[in-house]
Amino acid sequence: MSANPEIMHRGLDTTPFLKRLGAFDWVWAALVLIGAVAAHRLYSDFMDGYEVGILYGTAAGLIWLGWGWKPMRGFSLAVALLSLAAIALYGSELTNGNSNFFLKFLISSQSAIMWMSALYVMATFAYIFEILSGSSFSGRVGSAMTWSATVMGSVGLMVRWRESYLMGADIGHIPVSNLYEVFVLFAVMTALLYLTYERRYNNRAMGAFVLTVISAAVAFILWYTFDREAHHIQPLVPALQSYWMKIHVPANFVGYGAFALAAMLGVAYLLIDRKPGGLLARRLPSLEILDDIMYKAIALGFAFFTVATVLGAMWAAEAWGGYWSWDPKETWALIVWLNYAAWLHLRLTKGWRGVPLAWWAIVGLFVTLFAFLGVNMFLSGLHSYGTL
Amino acid sequence: MNLAITLLVVIAIAAIIGTVLQQNQPYNDYIIKFGPYWFEVFKGLGLFDIYGTGWFWLLLGFLLISTTICVYRNTPAIIRDMRHFRLDVQEKSLRAFKHRDEWQSELSGEVLVTTLGTRLQQHGYQVRHKQHDGYRMVAAMRGGLGRLGYILSHLSIVVICLGGAIDGNLPLKLAEMRGEIQIEKRNIPVSEIAANSTLGTDNSSFRGSVEIPEGSRANFVFLQVRDGYLLQQLPFTVALEDFRIEHYPSGMPKSFESDLIIIDPDEKEPLRQTIKVNHPWVYKGYAIYQASFSDGGSEIKLKAWSLDKPDAEPLLIDGVVKETNQLVTPRGDYALEVTDFKPFNVFPAEEGSGKEFHNYGPSVIFKLRAANGEAREYVNYQVPISVEGRHFLLSGMRDTPAEEYRFLHIPIDSDGGINRFMRFLTLARDRALIERIARRLTTSDFDMTPEDPNFNDFVTSLVELQQLFINEGIDAVVELAERRVPEEKHNEAISSYIKLVQGLLGSVYVELLQGEGIDLSEGVDATQAQYFDDALNAFSLLGPYGSPMFLKLEEYKHVEATGLQIARAPGQNIVYLGCVMLMAGVFFMFYLHHRRLWLRIEEQDGHATILLAAAGHRERSDFDHEFELMCGDLRQHSSAQAN
């Protein structure tokens, strides 16, 4: 499997990074900055110093990400445009969500998330069909759907943020505060991570595996919405009213997304390993590359999970009076961390590769899943924000 | 290294136990859950406070030592490796590299060194070169910080563990082992806590909590230790001036904050600050957190009707939340333990009411403890609640905290009181009246005459049935019916028993109405009939209600208390330093890739032979590709045309 030509080119190019940027890069960066400044000016009453810092930090991070990974530019513009359209259509009346056609059927947060759900599931089938039939068109459809779903999911979160403020200035908050919202975040993060690898390795067959886990998350979201009516926006308990939430939760979900991706590639690895000459072996990247992507995903996940746990400890110090309380959620975060630390040690120092690590990555997903979901369901503690 | 991986896994498994088994619960709960045998076993293993047991700390200690040794062993080599360019590497070694290439150039060695050196610098490499005897060596490397990542991330574990140990309770544990400290398990006033259960202000790290009612102060906190506590003294006094809480429409707390005053002997003036959740006050290394809130001893006035002698003048009781009153009743003495007071109770509103939430008003929660120690818990609402247009006073009862409350609905009078209900109950408890009515009914409804041999037995059983209903409730009547007749006739018997009771009480009700001077010539109107049904419902539950009194909340003065957590953690900044090192280390390690590259340039017969060899630390699959690109690039730049 050859690497993407664009990446190859980048390896050779010695022009300084900033000179390599095109006009669109600069226009886009300017738009991001304008957006950040506008948000700052419009909403400074709702932000403390840390939150202003997070706003500009996010803008800088987004620009850096977009310059390094070009599709991010178009993606973020699409999300911004649709979200702004929804905000404009809402005006100051939440009830417009039921009366305006576009809001009701397309870009109110609830509809956008439903579109996301549908598109992810369809993308999963498109990717699976690509593997079965070898139709690269089907793969491209899968990609397009995954991109669209990710746009819709992100729009859903953005608009939900606005909707929460329309419900009341004291209710408004970033939508990463309960299980419903973070599941959407999980789907979007995992998909974005996958899309980077899809492009970098120019292989769409991995999508069948990664989108399966996203579809599972979608199934949960749907059950949670229709059976439990958990999609209603709830006000925040005092402990969650903090700028820390804006960084702790997203950092965690980069980690969870990456771990989920690694586990699904682990599944692919094991299937190919069982049947080396089979259909999957022909469609997917070589075992060596799969193993490498698995490592990269776990390394990325581990790095972000480390950051998220540290941020969590710092937040705990402010909200609960101690940076570490052996609370079940904290302890399970440590368990996840130790688990992947062991995985990385095995790979980097013991030179393990392949099958055992693929199994370990799959088991790791279950450990992660328990930390993410099981703790909320079965164990009680301080961190009982996302109960089922 | 095997040790490290084993330790990581073992610690993870040990940590799991601590999350599955709830830690630091009252020991009695564990005994109930596991039985006395396993309780002793688990206690011996320290499973109830796993993160405080010696063996868990020993495991962490092993991890610390193992990591320290790792860092100690590898650091010098890594630093050497990061700094040395290895310009003296032998040709033979270079030829043994997996990544190598060889080509020739017509350029001179000197030119090649500069051209390719510059090119490598453009690729982000640091470059050194050396003139050897007969050949030139260019050595380059980049991403050396990646190696630093190893040191940082591993050293950070050591730093975090040390910081954590400073904040841990190791000195406390040792003092306890030496017997210098005794954990207090009784619920006694602070002034009575013994000196060996009290920790002085010299204790450098702790985390404790204290509740301070409005207008009160404290210069101590309680440290929870297993199934007991210790008293930790503070070098200053914290007073609560005011506590404020705001709620969402759903009744959920939106924010709560405390206006605190610190009175420190070292300061002339008291210091003031407002704290709230997520915004602690750090004073002289003591961090004061807003953790919770509770009732700070609200004063409540209760009106108590005896349910045994409902016509007696109700008692007036002055209670204070978290204090106990004594009640003398015909059923014996009771302790009235007022446990909580809530100024409002918001629940989802009834459907169709047009509102999302409804406030059911203030409530008082109390326990009635009989002389034998058994207690039931009650919640009584102050304001009558409307159900289908009628109004009731609500009182919930449960035997254990695990149950849901079962509610007694007492119908209220037109004037909002419950005097009429009590008058009705008085009549219903009047045995002489009941007997009179029973005789009358036996004659009128069952065609018996007093001369009948069974007459008296029938009357007695009617009276007893009614007494059973009023004293023990409807369930007792059902049970009696089930005991007396075969199973196939249960339903029939139950409904006829209930009809009998209804008939009797119906006549009692008529007495009540007549006593009130109501004209019954046209029968009982719908409102009065409804009142009868509601009162009967309430009667039917008085037995299981189990209280000798009905307590009505009359007046209250709400006093709140703030729940503070006060901590001293001198190791916190060390831990944070470790965390920063860890984050930096992990990113360096994964995203800065240490790579080396050598160009051995040997001139011969007017052309130069270039031997390129490269190595990446922990070679990854990308490196093959990168090397290919570098080869192509360097080859291209070695030809005269390219320059």
Short mmCIF file of C-alpha atoms in Angstrom, two decimals, chain A residues 13-280:
data_model
loop_
_atom_site.label_atom_id
_atom_site.label_comp_id
_atom_site.label_asym_id
_atom_site.label_seq_id
_atom_site.Cartn_x
_atom_site.Cartn_y
_atom_site.Cartn_z
CA ASP A 13 10.02 19.77 0.77
CA THR A 14 12.47 21.89 2.66
CA THR A 15 10.77 25.24 2.17
CA PRO A 16 9.97 26.75 5.54
CA PHE A 17 6.59 25.71 6.83
CA LEU A 18 4.94 29.13 6.63
CA LYS A 19 6.05 29.61 3.03
CA ARG A 20 4.43 26.37 2.04
CA LEU A 21 1.00 27.70 2.99
CA GLY A 22 -1.32 28.71 0.22
CA ALA A 23 -3.75 31.61 -0.04
CA PHE A 24 -6.63 29.51 1.24
CA ASP A 25 -4.60 28.59 4.32
CA TRP A 26 -4.24 32.26 5.19
CA VAL A 27 -7.82 33.18 4.40
CA TRP A 28 -9.01 30.32 6.51
CA ALA A 29 -6.70 31.20 9.39
CA ALA A 30 -7.95 34.78 9.22
CA LEU A 31 -11.53 33.54 9.37
CA VAL A 32 -10.77 31.40 12.41
CA LEU A 33 -9.17 34.38 14.13
CA ILE A 34 -12.06 36.66 13.22
CA GLY A 35 -14.43 34.06 14.60
CA ALA A 36 -12.48 33.84 17.84
CA VAL A 37 -12.30 37.62 18.26
CA ALA A 38 -16.01 37.95 17.47
CA ALA A 39 -16.89 35.25 20.01
CA HIS A 40 -14.70 36.99 22.56
CA ARG A 41 -16.30 40.38 21.97
CA LEU A 42 -19.84 39.06 21.89
CA TYR A 43 -19.67 36.70 24.83
CA SER A 44 -16.98 38.11 27.11
CA ASP A 45 -19.61 38.54 29.82
CA PHE A 46 -19.96 34.79 30.00
CA MET A 47 -16.25 34.03 30.09
CA ASP A 48 -13.57 34.27 32.72
CA GLY A 49 -9.88 34.76 31.96
CA TYR A 50 -9.24 31.06 31.61
CA GLU A 51 -12.07 30.67 29.16
CA VAL A 52 -10.75 33.50 27.01
CA GLY A 53 -7.43 31.68 27.07
CA ILE A 54 -9.11 28.45 26.04
CA LEU A 55 -10.94 30.27 23.22
CA TYR A 56 -7.75 31.66 21.68
CA GLY A 57 -5.88 28.47 22.42
CA THR A 58 -8.54 26.54 20.53
CA ALA A 59 -8.36 28.98 17.62
CA ALA A 60 -4.57 28.63 17.47
CA GLY A 61 -4.84 24.86 17.74
CA LEU A 62 -7.45 24.74 15.00
CA ILE A 63 -5.30 26.85 12.68
CA TRP A 64 -2.30 24.65 13.34
CA LEU A 65 -4.39 21.54 12.77
CA GLY A 66 -5.86 22.90 9.52
CA TRP A 67 -2.47 23.87 8.18
CA GLY A 68 -1.11 20.45 8.94
CA TRP A 69 -4.19 18.50 7.88
CA LYS A 70 -5.82 20.39 5.07
CA PRO A 71 -9.31 18.82 5.07
CA MET A 72 -9.78 20.35 8.53
CA ARG A 73 -10.18 23.75 6.87
CA GLY A 74 -13.17 22.87 4.75
CA PHE A 75 -14.61 20.79 7.56
CA SER A 76 -14.43 23.59 10.09
CA LEU A 77 -15.86 26.08 7.62
CA ALA A 78 -18.80 23.79 6.89
CA VAL A 79 -19.44 23.32 10.61
CA ALA A 80 -19.16 27.07 11.20
CA LEU A 81 -21.48 28.01 8.37
CA LEU A 82 -24.19 25.53 9.28
CA SER A 83 -23.95 26.39 12.97
CA LEU A 84 -24.14 30.10 12.27
CA ALA A 85 -27.13 29.49 10.01
CA ALA A 86 -28.87 27.61 12.80
CA ILE A 87 -28.04 30.34 15.31
CA ALA A 88 -29.40 32.97 12.94
CA LEU A 89 -32.58 30.98 12.33
CA TYR A 90 -33.11 30.51 16.03
CA GLY A 91 -32.74 34.19 16.77
CA SER A 92 -33.61 34.56 20.41
CA GLU A 93 -36.51 32.11 20.41
CA LEU A 94 -35.97 28.48 21.21
CA THR A 95 -39.45 27.69 19.88
CA ASN A 96 -38.23 28.46 16.36
CA GLY A 97 -36.69 25.02 16.50
CA ASN A 98 -40.16 23.58 16.07
CA SER A 99 -41.52 26.06 13.55
CA ASN A 100 -38.64 26.75 11.19
CA PHE A 101 -38.33 24.12 8.47
CA PHE A 102 -34.53 24.09 8.29
CA LEU A 103 -34.14 23.91 12.03
CA LYS A 104 -36.80 21.31 12.54
CA PHE A 105 -35.58 18.94 9.88
CA LEU A 106 -31.92 19.74 9.43
CA ILE A 107 -29.84 21.77 11.79
CA SER A 108 -31.44 22.05 15.18
CA SER A 109 -29.09 20.13 17.43
CA GLN A 110 -31.46 17.20 17.75
CA SER A 111 -32.03 16.91 13.99
CA ALA A 112 -28.35 17.37 13.19
CA ILE A 113 -27.48 14.57 15.61
CA MET A 114 -30.12 12.35 14.02
CA TRP A 115 -28.60 13.10 10.59
CA MET A 116 -25.20 12.27 12.00
CA SER A 117 -26.54 8.97 13.32
CA ALA A 118 -28.12 8.00 10.03
CA LEU A 119 -25.08 8.97 8.00
CA TYR A 120 -22.63 7.07 10.20
CA VAL A 121 -24.69 3.92 9.95
CA MET A 122 -25.00 4.28 6.15
CA ALA A 123 -21.27 4.97 5.91
CA THR A 124 -20.60 1.76 7.81
CA PHE A 125 -22.58 -0.20 5.23
CA ALA A 126 -20.87 1.61 2.36
CA TYR A 127 -17.45 0.71 3.73
CA ILE A 128 -18.49 -2.89 4.30
CA PHE A 129 -19.83 -3.05 0.75
CA GLU A 130 -16.52 -1.72 -0.49
CA ILE A 131 -14.71 -4.59 1.19
CA LEU A 132 -17.14 -7.18 -0.13
CA SER A 133 -17.36 -5.87 -3.68
CA GLY A 134 -14.11 -4.04 -4.13
CA SER A 135 -16.02 -1.06 -5.45
CA SER A 136 -13.88 1.98 -4.79
CA PHE A 137 -16.93 4.12 -5.54
CA SER A 138 -18.66 2.60 -2.53
CA GLY A 139 -15.59 3.45 -0.46
CA ARG A 140 -15.70 7.05 -1.64
CA VAL A 141 -19.38 7.20 -0.76
CA GLY A 142 -18.49 5.88 2.68
CA SER A 143 -15.88 8.61 3.09
CA ALA A 144 -18.26 11.31 1.95
CA MET A 145 -20.90 10.07 4.34
CA THR A 146 -18.45 9.89 7.23
CA TRP A 147 -17.38 13.46 6.52
CA SER A 148 -20.98 14.63 6.31
CA ALA A 149 -21.91 12.77 9.48
CA THR A 150 -18.99 14.33 11.28
CA VAL A 151 -20.01 17.77 10.08
CA MET A 152 -23.57 17.16 11.25
CA GLY A 153 -22.46 15.80 14.61
CA SER A 154 -20.24 18.82 15.18
CA VAL A 155 -23.02 21.16 14.08
CA GLY A 156 -25.32 19.33 16.50
CA LEU A 157 -22.97 20.02 19.38
CA MET A 158 -22.39 23.65 18.38
CA VAL A 159 -26.10 24.35 18.03
CA ARG A 160 -26.86 22.52 21.24
CA TRP A 161 -24.43 24.89 22.95
CA ARG A 162 -26.43 27.82 21.65
CA GLU A 163 -29.77 26.19 22.47
CA SER A 164 -28.71 25.74 26.07
CA TYR A 165 -28.19 29.50 26.33
CA LEU A 166 -31.54 30.13 24.68
CA MET A 167 -33.10 28.06 27.45
CA GLY A 168 -31.65 30.48 29.96
CA ALA A 169 -28.39 32.30 30.50
CA ASP A 170 -27.84 30.36 33.70
CA ILE A 171 -28.52 27.02 32.02
CA GLY A 172 -26.16 27.53 29.09
CA HIS A 173 -23.04 25.40 28.94
CA ILE A 174 -20.74 23.61 26.55
CA PRO A 175 -22.41 20.33 25.55
CA VAL A 176 -19.93 17.92 27.08
CA SER A 177 -21.64 17.60 30.44
CA ASN A 178 -23.57 14.34 30.29
CA LEU A 179 -23.46 10.91 28.74
CA TYR A 180 -25.62 11.82 25.75
CA GLU A 181 -23.45 14.76 24.77
CA VAL A 182 -20.15 12.97 25.22
CA PHE A 183 -21.32 10.04 23.13
CA VAL A 184 -21.86 12.42 20.24
CA LEU A 185 -18.41 13.85 20.96
CA PHE A 186 -16.99 10.33 20.98
CA ALA A 187 -18.47 9.52 17.58
CA VAL A 188 -17.18 12.76 16.07
CA MET A 189 -13.68 12.44 17.57
CA THR A 190 -13.29 8.81 16.52
CA ALA A 191 -14.45 9.64 13.01
CA LEU A 192 -12.04 12.57 12.69
CA LEU A 193 -9.15 10.44 13.87
CA TYR A 194 -10.15 7.73 11.44
CA LEU A 195 -10.42 10.19 8.55
CA THR A 196 -6.84 11.36 9.11
CA TYR A 197 -5.59 7.79 8.90
CA GLU A 198 -7.82 7.04 5.94
CA ARG A 199 -6.20 9.86 4.04
CA ARG A 200 -2.69 9.29 5.24
CA TYR A 201 -2.72 5.60 4.32
CA ASN A 202 -5.05 5.99 1.38
CA ASN A 203 -7.13 3.04 2.48
CA ARG A 204 -10.86 3.04 3.05
CA ALA A 205 -11.32 -0.56 4.06
CA MET A 206 -10.36 0.31 7.64
CA GLY A 207 -13.56 2.34 7.70
CA ALA A 208 -15.67 -0.80 7.88
CA PHE A 209 -14.08 -1.59 11.22
CA VAL A 210 -13.82 1.86 12.76
CA LEU A 211 -17.30 2.91 11.66
CA THR A 212 -18.66 -0.23 13.29
CA VAL A 213 -17.66 1.03 16.71
CA ILE A 214 -19.04 4.46 15.83
CA SER A 215 -22.30 2.82 14.79
CA ALA A 216 -22.39 1.09 18.16
CA ALA A 217 -22.07 4.51 19.80
CA VAL A 218 -24.86 5.74 17.54
CA ALA A 219 -27.05 2.83 18.63
CA PHE A 220 -26.47 3.88 22.20
CA ILE A 221 -27.32 7.50 21.40
CA LEU A 222 -30.56 6.44 19.74
CA TRP A 223 -31.56 4.14 22.59
CA TYR A 224 -30.65 6.87 25.05
CA THR A 225 -32.73 9.39 23.14
CA PHE A 226 -35.83 7.38 22.46
CA ASP A 227 -35.95 5.08 25.45
CA ARG A 228 -34.58 7.35 28.13
CA GLU A 229 -35.32 10.76 26.64
CA ALA A 230 -31.84 11.76 27.71
CA HIS A 231 -31.40 14.27 24.91
CA HIS A 232 -32.99 17.10 26.89
CA ILE A 233 -30.60 19.81 27.90
CA GLN A 234 -30.14 19.77 31.67
CA PRO A 235 -28.66 22.56 33.76
CA LEU A 236 -25.25 22.01 35.31
CA VAL A 237 -24.65 20.98 38.89
CA PRO A 238 -22.34 23.46 40.65
CA ALA A 239 -19.30 21.14 40.52
CA LEU A 240 -19.38 21.14 36.71
CA GLN A 241 -19.58 24.91 36.39
CA SER A 242 -15.94 25.40 35.56
CA TYR A 243 -13.70 26.19 32.64
CA TRP A 244 -11.92 22.91 33.31
CA MET A 245 -14.80 21.03 31.71
CA LYS A 246 -14.00 22.67 28.38
CA ILE A 247 -10.55 21.10 28.27
CA HIS A 248 -10.76 18.02 30.46
CA VAL A 249 -13.63 16.34 28.61
CA PRO A 250 -12.51 16.91 24.99
CA ALA A 251 -8.96 15.78 25.84
CA ASN A 252 -10.42 12.62 27.30
CA PHE A 253 -12.39 11.91 24.19
CA VAL A 254 -9.41 12.23 21.88
CA GLY A 255 -8.02 9.47 24.06
CA TYR A 256 -11.15 7.33 24.05
CA GLY A 257 -11.58 7.80 20.29
CA ALA A 258 -8.00 6.79 19.59
CA PHE A 259 -8.25 3.73 21.84
CA ALA A 260 -11.46 2.66 20.13
CA LEU A 261 -9.84 3.08 16.72
CA ALA A 262 -6.81 1.05 17.79
CA ALA A 263 -9.03 -1.74 19.10
CA MET A 264 -10.98 -1.95 15.84
CA LEU A 265 -7.77 -2.12 13.85
CA GLY A 266 -6.76 -4.85 16.29
CA VAL A 267 -9.86 -6.76 15.23
CA ALA A 268 -8.95 -6.27 11.58
CA TYR A 269 -5.41 -7.42 12.33
CA LEU A 270 -6.57 -10.62 14.00
CA LEU A 271 -8.99 -11.44 11.18
CA ILE A 272 -6.31 -11.02 8.55
CA ASP A 273 -3.87 -12.98 10.67
CA ARG A 274 -6.33 -15.90 10.69
CA LYS A 275 -6.78 -15.84 6.93
CA PRO A 276 -3.69 -14.27 5.40
CA GLY A 277 -4.76 -14.57 1.77
CA GLY A 278 -8.39 -13.64 2.28
CA LEU A 279 -10.56 -10.80 1.15
CA LEU A 280 -9.64 -8.59 4.08
#
